[in-house]
Coordinates of N, CA and C in Angstrom, one line a residue:
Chain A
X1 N 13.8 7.3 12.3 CA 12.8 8.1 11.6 C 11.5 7.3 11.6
X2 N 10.4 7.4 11.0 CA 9.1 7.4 10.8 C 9.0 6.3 9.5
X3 N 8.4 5.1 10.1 CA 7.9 4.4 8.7 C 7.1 3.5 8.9
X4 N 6.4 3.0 7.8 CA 5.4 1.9 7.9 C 5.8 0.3 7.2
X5 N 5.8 -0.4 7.2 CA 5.5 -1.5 7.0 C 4.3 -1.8 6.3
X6 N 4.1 -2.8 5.1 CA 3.2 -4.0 5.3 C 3.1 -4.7 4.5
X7 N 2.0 -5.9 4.4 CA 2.4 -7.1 3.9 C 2.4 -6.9 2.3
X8 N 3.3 -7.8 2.0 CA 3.2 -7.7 0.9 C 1.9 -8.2 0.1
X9 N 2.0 -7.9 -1.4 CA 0.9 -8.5 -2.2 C 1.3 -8.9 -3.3
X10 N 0.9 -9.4 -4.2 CA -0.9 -9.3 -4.0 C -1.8 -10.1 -3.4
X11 N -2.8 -9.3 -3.0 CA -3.5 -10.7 -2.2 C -4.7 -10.5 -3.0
X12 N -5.5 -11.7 -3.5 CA -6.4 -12.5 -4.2 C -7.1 -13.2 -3.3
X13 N -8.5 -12.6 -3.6 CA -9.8 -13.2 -2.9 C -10.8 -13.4 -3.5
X14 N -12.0 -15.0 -3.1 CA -13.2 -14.6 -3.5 C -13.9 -13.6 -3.1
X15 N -15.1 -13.1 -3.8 CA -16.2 -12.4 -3.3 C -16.8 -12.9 -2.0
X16 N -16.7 -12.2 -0.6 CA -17.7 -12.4 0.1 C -16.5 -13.2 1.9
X17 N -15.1 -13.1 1.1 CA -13.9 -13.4 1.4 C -13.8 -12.6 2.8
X18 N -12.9 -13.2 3.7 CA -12.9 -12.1 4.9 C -11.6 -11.7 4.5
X19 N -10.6 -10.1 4.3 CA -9.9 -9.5 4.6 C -9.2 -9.1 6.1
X20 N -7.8 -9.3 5.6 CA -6.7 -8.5 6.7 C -5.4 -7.9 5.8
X21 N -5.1 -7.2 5.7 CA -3.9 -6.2 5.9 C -3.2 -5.7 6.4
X22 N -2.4 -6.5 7.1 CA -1.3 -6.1 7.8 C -0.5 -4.9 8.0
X23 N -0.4 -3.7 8.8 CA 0.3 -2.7 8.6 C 1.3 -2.4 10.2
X24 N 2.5 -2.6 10.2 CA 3.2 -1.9 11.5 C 3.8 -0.4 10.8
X25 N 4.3 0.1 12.3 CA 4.4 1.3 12.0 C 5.9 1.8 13.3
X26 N 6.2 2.3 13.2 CA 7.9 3.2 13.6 C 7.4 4.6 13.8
X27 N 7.5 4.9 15.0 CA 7.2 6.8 15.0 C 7.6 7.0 16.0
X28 N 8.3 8.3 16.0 CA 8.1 9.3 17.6 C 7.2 10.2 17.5
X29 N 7.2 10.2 19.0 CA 5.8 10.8 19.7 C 4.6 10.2 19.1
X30 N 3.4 10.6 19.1 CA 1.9 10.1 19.1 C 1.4 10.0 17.5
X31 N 1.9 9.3 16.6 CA 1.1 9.4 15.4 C 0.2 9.3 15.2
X32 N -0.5 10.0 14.0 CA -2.1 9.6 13.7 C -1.8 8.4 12.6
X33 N -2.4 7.7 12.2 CA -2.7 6.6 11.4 C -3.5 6.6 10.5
X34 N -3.6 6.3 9.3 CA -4.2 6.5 8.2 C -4.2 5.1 7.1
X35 N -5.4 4.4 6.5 CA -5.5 4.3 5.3 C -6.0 4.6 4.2
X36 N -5.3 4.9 3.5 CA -5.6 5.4 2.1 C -5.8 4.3 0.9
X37 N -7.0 4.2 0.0 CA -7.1 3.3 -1.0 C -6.9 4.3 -2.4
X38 N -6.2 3.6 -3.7 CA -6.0 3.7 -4.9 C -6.7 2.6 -5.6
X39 N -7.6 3.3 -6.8 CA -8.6 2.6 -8.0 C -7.4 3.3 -8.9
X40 N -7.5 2.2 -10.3 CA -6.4 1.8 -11.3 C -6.9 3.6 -12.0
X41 N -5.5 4.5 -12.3 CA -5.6 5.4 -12.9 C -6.1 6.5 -11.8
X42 N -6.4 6.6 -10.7 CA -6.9 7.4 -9.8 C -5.6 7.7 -8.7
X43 N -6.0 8.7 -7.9 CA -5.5 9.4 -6.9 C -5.3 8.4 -5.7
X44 N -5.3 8.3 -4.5 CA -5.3 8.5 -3.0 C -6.6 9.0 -2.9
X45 N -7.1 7.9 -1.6 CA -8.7 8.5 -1.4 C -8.4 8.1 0.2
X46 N -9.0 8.8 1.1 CA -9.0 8.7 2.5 C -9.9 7.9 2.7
X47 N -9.3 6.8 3.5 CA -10.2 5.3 4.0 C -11.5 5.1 4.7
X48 N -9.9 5.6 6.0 CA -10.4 5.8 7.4 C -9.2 6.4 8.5
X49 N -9.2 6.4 9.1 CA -8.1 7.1 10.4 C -7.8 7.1 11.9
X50 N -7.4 7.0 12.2 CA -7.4 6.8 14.1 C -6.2 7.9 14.3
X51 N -6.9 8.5 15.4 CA -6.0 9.6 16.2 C -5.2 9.3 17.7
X52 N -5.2 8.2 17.9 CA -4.9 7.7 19.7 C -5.5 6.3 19.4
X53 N -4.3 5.9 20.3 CA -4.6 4.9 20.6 C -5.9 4.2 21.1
X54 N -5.8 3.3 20.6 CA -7.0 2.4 20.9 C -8.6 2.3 20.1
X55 N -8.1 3.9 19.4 CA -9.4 4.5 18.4 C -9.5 3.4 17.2
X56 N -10.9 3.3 17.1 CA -11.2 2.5 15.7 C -11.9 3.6 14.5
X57 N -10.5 3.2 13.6 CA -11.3 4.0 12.6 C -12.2 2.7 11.2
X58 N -13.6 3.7 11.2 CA -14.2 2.5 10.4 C -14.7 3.2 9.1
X59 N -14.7 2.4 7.9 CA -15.8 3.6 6.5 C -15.8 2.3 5.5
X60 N -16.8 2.3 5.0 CA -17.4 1.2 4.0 C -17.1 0.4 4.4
X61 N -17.6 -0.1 5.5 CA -16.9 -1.9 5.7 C -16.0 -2.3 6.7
X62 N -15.2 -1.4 6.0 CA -13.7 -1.3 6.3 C -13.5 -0.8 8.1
X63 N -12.3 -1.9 9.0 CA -12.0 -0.8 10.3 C -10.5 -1.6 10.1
X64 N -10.3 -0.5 11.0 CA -8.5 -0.9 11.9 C -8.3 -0.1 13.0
X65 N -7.8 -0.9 13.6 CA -7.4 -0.6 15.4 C -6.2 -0.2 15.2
X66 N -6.1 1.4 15.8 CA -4.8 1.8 16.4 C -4.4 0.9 17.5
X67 N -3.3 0.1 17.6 CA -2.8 -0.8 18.7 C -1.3 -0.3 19.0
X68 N -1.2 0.1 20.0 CA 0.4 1.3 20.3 C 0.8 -0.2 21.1
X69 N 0.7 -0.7 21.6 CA 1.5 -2.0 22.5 C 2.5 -3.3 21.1
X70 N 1.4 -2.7 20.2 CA 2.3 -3.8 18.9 C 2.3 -3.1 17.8
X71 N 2.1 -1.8 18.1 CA 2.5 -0.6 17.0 C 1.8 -1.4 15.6
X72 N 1.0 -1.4 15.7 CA 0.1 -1.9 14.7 C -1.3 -1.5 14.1
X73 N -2.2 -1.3 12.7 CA -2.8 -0.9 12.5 C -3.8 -1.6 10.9
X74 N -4.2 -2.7 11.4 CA -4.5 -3.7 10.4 C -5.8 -3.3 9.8
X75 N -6.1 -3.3 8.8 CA -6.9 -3.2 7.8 C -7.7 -4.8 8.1
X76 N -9.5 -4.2 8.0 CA -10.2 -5.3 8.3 C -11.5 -5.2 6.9
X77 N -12.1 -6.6 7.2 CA -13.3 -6.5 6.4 C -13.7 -7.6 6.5
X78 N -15.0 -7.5 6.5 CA -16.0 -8.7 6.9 C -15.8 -9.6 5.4
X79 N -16.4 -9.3 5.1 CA -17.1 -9.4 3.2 C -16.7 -8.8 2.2
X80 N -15.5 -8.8 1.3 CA -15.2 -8.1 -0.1 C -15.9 -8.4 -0.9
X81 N -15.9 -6.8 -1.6 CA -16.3 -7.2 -2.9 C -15.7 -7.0 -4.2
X82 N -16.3 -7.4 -5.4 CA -15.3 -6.9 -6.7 C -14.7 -5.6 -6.8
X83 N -15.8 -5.0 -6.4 CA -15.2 -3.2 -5.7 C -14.2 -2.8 -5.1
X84 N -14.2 -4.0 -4.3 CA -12.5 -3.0 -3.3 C -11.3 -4.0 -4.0
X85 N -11.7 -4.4 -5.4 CA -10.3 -4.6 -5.9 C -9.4 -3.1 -5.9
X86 N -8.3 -2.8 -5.6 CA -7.7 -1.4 -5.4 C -6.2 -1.6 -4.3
X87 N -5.6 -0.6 -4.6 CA -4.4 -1.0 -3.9 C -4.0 0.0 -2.5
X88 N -3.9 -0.6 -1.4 CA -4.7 -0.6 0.5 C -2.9 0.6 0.6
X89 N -2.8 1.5 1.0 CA -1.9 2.0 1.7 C -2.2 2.7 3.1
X90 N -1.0 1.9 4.0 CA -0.6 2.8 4.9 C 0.1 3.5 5.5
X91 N -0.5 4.5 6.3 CA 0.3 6.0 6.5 C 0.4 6.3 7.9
X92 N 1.3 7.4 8.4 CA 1.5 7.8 9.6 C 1.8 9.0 8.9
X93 N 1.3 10.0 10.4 CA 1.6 11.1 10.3 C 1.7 11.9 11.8
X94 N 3.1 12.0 12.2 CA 3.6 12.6 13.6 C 4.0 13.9 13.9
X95 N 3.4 14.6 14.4 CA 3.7 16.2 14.9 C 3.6 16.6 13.4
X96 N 4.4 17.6 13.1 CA 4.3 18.4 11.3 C 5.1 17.5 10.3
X97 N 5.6 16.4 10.7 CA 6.2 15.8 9.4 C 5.4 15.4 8.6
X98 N 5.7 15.0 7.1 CA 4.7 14.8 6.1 C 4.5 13.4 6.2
X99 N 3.3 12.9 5.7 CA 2.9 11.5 5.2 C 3.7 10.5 5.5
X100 N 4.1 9.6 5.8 CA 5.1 8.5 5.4 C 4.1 7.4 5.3
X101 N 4.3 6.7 4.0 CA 3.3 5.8 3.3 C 4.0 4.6 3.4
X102 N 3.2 3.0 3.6 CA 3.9 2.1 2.9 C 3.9 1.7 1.8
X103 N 4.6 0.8 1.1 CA 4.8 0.5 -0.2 C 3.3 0.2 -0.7
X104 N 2.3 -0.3 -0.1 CA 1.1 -0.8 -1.0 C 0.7 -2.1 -0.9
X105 N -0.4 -2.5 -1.1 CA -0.9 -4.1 -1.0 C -2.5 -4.0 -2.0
X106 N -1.7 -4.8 -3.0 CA -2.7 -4.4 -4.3 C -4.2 -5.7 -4.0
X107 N -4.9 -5.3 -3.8 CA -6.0 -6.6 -3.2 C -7.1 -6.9 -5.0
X108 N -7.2 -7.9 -4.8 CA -7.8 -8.4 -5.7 C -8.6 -9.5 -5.7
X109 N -10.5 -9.2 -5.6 CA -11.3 -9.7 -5.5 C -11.8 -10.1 -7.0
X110 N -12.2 -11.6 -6.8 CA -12.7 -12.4 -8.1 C -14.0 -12.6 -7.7
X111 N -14.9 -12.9 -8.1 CA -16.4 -13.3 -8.4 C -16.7 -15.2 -8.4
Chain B
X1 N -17.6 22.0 -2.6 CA -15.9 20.9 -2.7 C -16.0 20.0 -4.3
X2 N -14.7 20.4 -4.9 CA -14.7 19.9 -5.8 C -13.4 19.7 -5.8
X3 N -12.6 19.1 -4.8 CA -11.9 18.5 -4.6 C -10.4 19.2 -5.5
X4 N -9.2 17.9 -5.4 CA -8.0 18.7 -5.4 C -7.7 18.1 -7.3
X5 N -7.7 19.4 -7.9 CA -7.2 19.0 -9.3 C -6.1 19.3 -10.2
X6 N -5.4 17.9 -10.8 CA -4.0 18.4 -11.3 C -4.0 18.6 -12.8
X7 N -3.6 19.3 -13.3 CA -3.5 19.1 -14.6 C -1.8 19.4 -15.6
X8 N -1.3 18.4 -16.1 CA -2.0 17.6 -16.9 C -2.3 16.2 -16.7
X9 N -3.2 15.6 -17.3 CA -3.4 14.1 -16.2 C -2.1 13.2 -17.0
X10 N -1.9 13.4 -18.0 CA -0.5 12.6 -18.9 C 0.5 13.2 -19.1
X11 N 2.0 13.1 -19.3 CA 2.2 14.0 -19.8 C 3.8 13.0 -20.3
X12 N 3.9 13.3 -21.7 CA 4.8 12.4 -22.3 C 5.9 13.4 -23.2
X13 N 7.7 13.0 -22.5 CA 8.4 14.5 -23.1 C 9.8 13.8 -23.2
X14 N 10.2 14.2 -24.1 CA 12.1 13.6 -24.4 C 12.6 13.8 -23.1
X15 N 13.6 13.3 -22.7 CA 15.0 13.7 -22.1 C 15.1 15.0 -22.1
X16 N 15.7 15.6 -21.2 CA 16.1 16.8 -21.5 C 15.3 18.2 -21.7
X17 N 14.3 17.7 -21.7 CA 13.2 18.5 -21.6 C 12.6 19.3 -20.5
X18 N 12.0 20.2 -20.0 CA 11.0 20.5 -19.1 C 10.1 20.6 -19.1
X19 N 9.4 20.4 -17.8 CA 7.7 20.3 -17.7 C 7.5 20.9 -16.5
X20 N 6.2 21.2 -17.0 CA 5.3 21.9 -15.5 C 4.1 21.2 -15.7
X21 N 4.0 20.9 -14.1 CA 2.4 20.5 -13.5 C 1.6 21.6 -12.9
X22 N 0.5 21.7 -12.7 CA -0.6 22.3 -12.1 C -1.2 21.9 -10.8
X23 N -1.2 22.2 -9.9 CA -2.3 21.7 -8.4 C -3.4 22.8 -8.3
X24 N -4.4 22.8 -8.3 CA -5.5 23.3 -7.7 C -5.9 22.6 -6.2
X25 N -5.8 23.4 -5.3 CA -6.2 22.3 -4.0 C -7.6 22.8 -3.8
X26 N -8.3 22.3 -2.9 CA -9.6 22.2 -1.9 C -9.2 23.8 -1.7
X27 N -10.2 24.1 -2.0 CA -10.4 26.4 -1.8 C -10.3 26.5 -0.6
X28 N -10.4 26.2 0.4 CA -10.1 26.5 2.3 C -9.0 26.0 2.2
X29 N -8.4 25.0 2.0 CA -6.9 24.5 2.6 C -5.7 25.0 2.5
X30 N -5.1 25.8 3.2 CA -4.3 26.5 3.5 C -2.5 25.4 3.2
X31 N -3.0 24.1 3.1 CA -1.7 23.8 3.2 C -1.5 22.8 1.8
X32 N -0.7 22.6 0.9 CA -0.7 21.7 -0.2 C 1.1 21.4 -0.1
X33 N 0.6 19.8 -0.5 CA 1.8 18.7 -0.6 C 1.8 18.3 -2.2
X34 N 3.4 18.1 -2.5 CA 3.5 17.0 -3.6 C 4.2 15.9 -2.9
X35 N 4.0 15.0 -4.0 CA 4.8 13.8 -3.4 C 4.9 12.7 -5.0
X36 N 5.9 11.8 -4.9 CA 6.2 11.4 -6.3 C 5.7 9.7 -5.6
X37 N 5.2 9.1 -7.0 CA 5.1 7.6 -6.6 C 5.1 7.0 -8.0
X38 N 6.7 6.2 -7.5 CA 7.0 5.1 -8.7 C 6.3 3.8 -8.7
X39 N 6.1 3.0 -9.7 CA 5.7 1.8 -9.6 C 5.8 1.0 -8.7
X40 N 4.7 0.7 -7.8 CA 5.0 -0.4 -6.8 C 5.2 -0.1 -5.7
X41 N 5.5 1.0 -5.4 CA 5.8 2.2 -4.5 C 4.5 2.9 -3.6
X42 N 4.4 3.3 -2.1 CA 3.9 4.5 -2.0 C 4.1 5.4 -2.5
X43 N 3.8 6.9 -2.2 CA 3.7 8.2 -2.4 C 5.3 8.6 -1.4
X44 N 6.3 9.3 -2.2 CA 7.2 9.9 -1.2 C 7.2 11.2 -1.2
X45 N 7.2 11.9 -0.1 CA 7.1 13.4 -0.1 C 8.0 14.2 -0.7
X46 N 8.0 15.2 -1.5 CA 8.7 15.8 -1.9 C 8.6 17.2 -1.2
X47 N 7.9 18.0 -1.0 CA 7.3 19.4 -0.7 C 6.3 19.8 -0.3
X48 N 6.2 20.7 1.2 CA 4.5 21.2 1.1 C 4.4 22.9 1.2
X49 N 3.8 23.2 1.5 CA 3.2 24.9 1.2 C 2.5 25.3 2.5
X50 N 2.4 26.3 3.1 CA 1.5 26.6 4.0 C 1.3 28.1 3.1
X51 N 0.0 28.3 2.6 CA -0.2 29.5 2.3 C 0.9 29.2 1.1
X52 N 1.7 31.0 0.6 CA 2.6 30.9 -0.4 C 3.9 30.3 0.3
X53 N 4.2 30.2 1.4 CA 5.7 29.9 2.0 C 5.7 28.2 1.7
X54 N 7.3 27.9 1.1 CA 7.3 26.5 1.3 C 8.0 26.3 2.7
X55 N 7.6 25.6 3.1 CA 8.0 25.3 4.9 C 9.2 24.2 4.8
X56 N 8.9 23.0 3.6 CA 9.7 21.5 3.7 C 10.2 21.2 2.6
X57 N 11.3 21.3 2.3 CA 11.7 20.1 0.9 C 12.3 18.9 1.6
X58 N 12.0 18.0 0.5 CA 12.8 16.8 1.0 C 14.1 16.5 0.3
X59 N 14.6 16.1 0.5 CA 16.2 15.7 -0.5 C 16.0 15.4 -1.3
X60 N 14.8 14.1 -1.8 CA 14.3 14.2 -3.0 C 14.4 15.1 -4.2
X61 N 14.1 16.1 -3.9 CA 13.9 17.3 -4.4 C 15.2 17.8 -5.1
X62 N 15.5 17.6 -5.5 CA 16.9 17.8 -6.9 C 16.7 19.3 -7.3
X63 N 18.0 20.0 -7.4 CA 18.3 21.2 -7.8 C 17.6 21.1 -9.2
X64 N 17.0 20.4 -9.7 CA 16.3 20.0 -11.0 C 14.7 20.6 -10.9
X65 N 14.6 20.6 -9.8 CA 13.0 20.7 -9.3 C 12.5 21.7 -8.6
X66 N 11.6 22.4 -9.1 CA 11.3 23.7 -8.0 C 9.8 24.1 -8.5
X67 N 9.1 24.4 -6.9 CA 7.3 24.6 -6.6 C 7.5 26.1 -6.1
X68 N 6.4 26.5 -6.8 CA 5.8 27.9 -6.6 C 4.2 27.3 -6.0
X69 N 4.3 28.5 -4.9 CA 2.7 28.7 -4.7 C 2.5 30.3 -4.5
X70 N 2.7 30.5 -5.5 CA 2.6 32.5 -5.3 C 1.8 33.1 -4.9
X71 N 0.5 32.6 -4.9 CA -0.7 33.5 -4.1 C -1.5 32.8 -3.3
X72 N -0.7 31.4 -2.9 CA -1.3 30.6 -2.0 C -2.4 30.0 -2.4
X73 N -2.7 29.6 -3.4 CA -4.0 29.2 -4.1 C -3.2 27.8 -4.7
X74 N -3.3 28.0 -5.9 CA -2.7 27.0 -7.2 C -0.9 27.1 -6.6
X75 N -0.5 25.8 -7.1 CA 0.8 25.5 -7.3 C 1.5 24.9 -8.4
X76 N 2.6 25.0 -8.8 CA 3.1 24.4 -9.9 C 4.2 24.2 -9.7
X77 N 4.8 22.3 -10.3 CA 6.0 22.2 -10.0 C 6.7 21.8 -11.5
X78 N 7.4 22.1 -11.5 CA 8.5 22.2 -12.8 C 9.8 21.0 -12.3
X79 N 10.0 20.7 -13.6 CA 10.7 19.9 -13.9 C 12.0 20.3 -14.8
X80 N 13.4 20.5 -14.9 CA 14.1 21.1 -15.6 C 15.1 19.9 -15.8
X81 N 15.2 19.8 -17.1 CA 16.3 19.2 -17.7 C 15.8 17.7 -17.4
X82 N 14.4 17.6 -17.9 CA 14.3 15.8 -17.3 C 14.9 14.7 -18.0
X83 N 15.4 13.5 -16.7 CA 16.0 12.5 -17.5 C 14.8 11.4 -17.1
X84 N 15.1 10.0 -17.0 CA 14.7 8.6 -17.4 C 14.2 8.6 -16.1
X85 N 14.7 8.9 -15.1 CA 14.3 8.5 -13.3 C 13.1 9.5 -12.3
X86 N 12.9 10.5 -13.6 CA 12.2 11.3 -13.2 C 10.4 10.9 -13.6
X87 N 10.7 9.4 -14.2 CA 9.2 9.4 -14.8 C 8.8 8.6 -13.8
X88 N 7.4 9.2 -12.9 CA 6.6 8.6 -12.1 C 5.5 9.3 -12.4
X89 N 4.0 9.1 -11.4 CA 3.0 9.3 -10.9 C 3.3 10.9 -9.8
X90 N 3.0 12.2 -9.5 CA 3.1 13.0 -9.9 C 1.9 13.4 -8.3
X91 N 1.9 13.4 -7.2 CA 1.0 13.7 -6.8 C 0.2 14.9 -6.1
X92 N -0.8 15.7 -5.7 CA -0.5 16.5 -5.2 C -1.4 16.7 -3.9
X93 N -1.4 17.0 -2.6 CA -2.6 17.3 -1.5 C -2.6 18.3 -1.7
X94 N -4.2 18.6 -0.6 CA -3.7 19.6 0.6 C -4.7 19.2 1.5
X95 N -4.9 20.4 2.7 CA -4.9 20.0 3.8 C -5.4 21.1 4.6
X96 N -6.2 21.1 5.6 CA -6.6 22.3 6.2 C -5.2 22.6 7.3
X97 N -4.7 23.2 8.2 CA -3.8 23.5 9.1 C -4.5 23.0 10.4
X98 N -3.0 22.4 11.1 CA -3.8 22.2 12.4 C -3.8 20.7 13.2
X99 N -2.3 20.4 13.1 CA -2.3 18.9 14.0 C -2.4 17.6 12.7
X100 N -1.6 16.8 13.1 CA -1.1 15.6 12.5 C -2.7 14.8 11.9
X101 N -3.8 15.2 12.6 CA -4.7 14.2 12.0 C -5.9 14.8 11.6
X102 N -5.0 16.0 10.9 CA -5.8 16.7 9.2 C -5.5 15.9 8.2
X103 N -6.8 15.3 7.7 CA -6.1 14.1 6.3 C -6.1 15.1 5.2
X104 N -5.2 14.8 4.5 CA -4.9 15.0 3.3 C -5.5 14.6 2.2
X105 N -6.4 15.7 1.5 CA -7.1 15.0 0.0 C -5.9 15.5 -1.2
X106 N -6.5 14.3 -1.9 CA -5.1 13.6 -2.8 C -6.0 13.7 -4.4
X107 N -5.6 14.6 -5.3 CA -5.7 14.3 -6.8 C -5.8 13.3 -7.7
X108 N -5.7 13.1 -8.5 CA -5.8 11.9 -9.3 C -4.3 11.5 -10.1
X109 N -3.0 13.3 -10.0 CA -1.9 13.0 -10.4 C -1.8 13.4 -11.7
X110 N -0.3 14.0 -12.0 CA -0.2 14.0 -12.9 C 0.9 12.4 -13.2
X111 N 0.8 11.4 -14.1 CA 1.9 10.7 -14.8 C 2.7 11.4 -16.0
X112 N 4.0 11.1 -15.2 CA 5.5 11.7 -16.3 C 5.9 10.7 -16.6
X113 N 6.0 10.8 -18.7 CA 6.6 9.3 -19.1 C 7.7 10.2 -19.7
X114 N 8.8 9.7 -19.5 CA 10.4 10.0 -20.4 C 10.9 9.3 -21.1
X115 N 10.9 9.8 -22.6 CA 11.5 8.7 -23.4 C 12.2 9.2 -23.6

């Protein structure tokens, strides 16, 4: 079946720190790829996304490469800030099945 | 767009007890998901809706538990006879129709505490 992987946390950074987030992923047929960020007491908020390989999806800063050769889909960032303290999930979603999320990677930027 | 709203945002109830949650989804999106997320945890799927038909349960989904979407709008999931394992984060999408890379906008949840 369908699942994701990723690194564990927490991971703690300075301000201005370069970010990675690790995410592999398990699917049949052609998944879309998805990260979703969580603020303390809030919802799921759509990141960014890639539909095919090779696609870069990018939003605030933030990119990750669909990579289908190492089934992989890493979370990037130049520069954090105290802002994207919040906890990074990733998702797949193949033909009509629902969501499948990984566990979470709670990031935490200090000043 | 005023996005997808659950109510109630807390919700604190004995053992044994029942509860109902609320989803309001995104007014176009034809399609709305719950999904439950414990501590430390992603989001696991429980159910989605296309319109009023439920299309998916998951196993998750305990003879305990049952979603209406009766006029395809608002949904509500009830909770019957809750015990201790049933207290998580509460989530709900939806979703326009139409291929795997329609994202899903996500609520803010309802939280279920069981004492």
């Amino acid at each position: 079946g369908n699942s994701v992987t990723q690194m564990e946390g927490p991971v703690t950074l300075s301000e201005e720190a370069f970010l990675t987030i690790n995410c592999t992923y398990t699917a049949t047929g052609y998944p879309s790829l998805f990260w979703y960020v969580q603020y303390p007491g809030e919802g799921l908020q759509l990141l960014l996304k890639a539909t095919k390989a090779d696609d870069k999806g990018s939003n605030k800063g933030f990119e990750a490469t669909y990579r289908k050769e190492t089934t992989s889909f890493h979370l990037e960032k130049g520069s954090v800030q105290v802002s994207d303290s919040a906890v990074y999930f990733c998702a797949l979603r193949s033909g009509n099945t629902p969501l499948v999320f990984g566990k979470g990677t709670r990031l935490s930027v200090i000043a | 767009d005023t996005g997808v709203s659950q109510n109630p945002r807390h919700k604190i109830t004995k053992r044994g007890q029942n509860v109902t949650f609320r989803c309001d989804p995104i007014s176009e999106h034809n399609r709305l998901y719950w999904y439950r997320q414990t501590l430390g945890q992603g989001p696991e799927f429980l159910t989605y809706f296309q319109n009023e038909a439920q299309l998916e349960k998951s196993r998750l989904l305990s003879d305990r538990f049952s979603a209406e979407r009766p006029k395809g709008s608002f949904s509500t999931l009830e909770i019957q006879r809750t015990e201790q394992g049933d207290s998580a984060m509460y989530l709900c999408a939806s979703s326009l129709e139409g291929g795997n890379n329609q994202p899903q906008h996500f609520g803010d949840g309802t939280r279920l505490s069981i004492l």
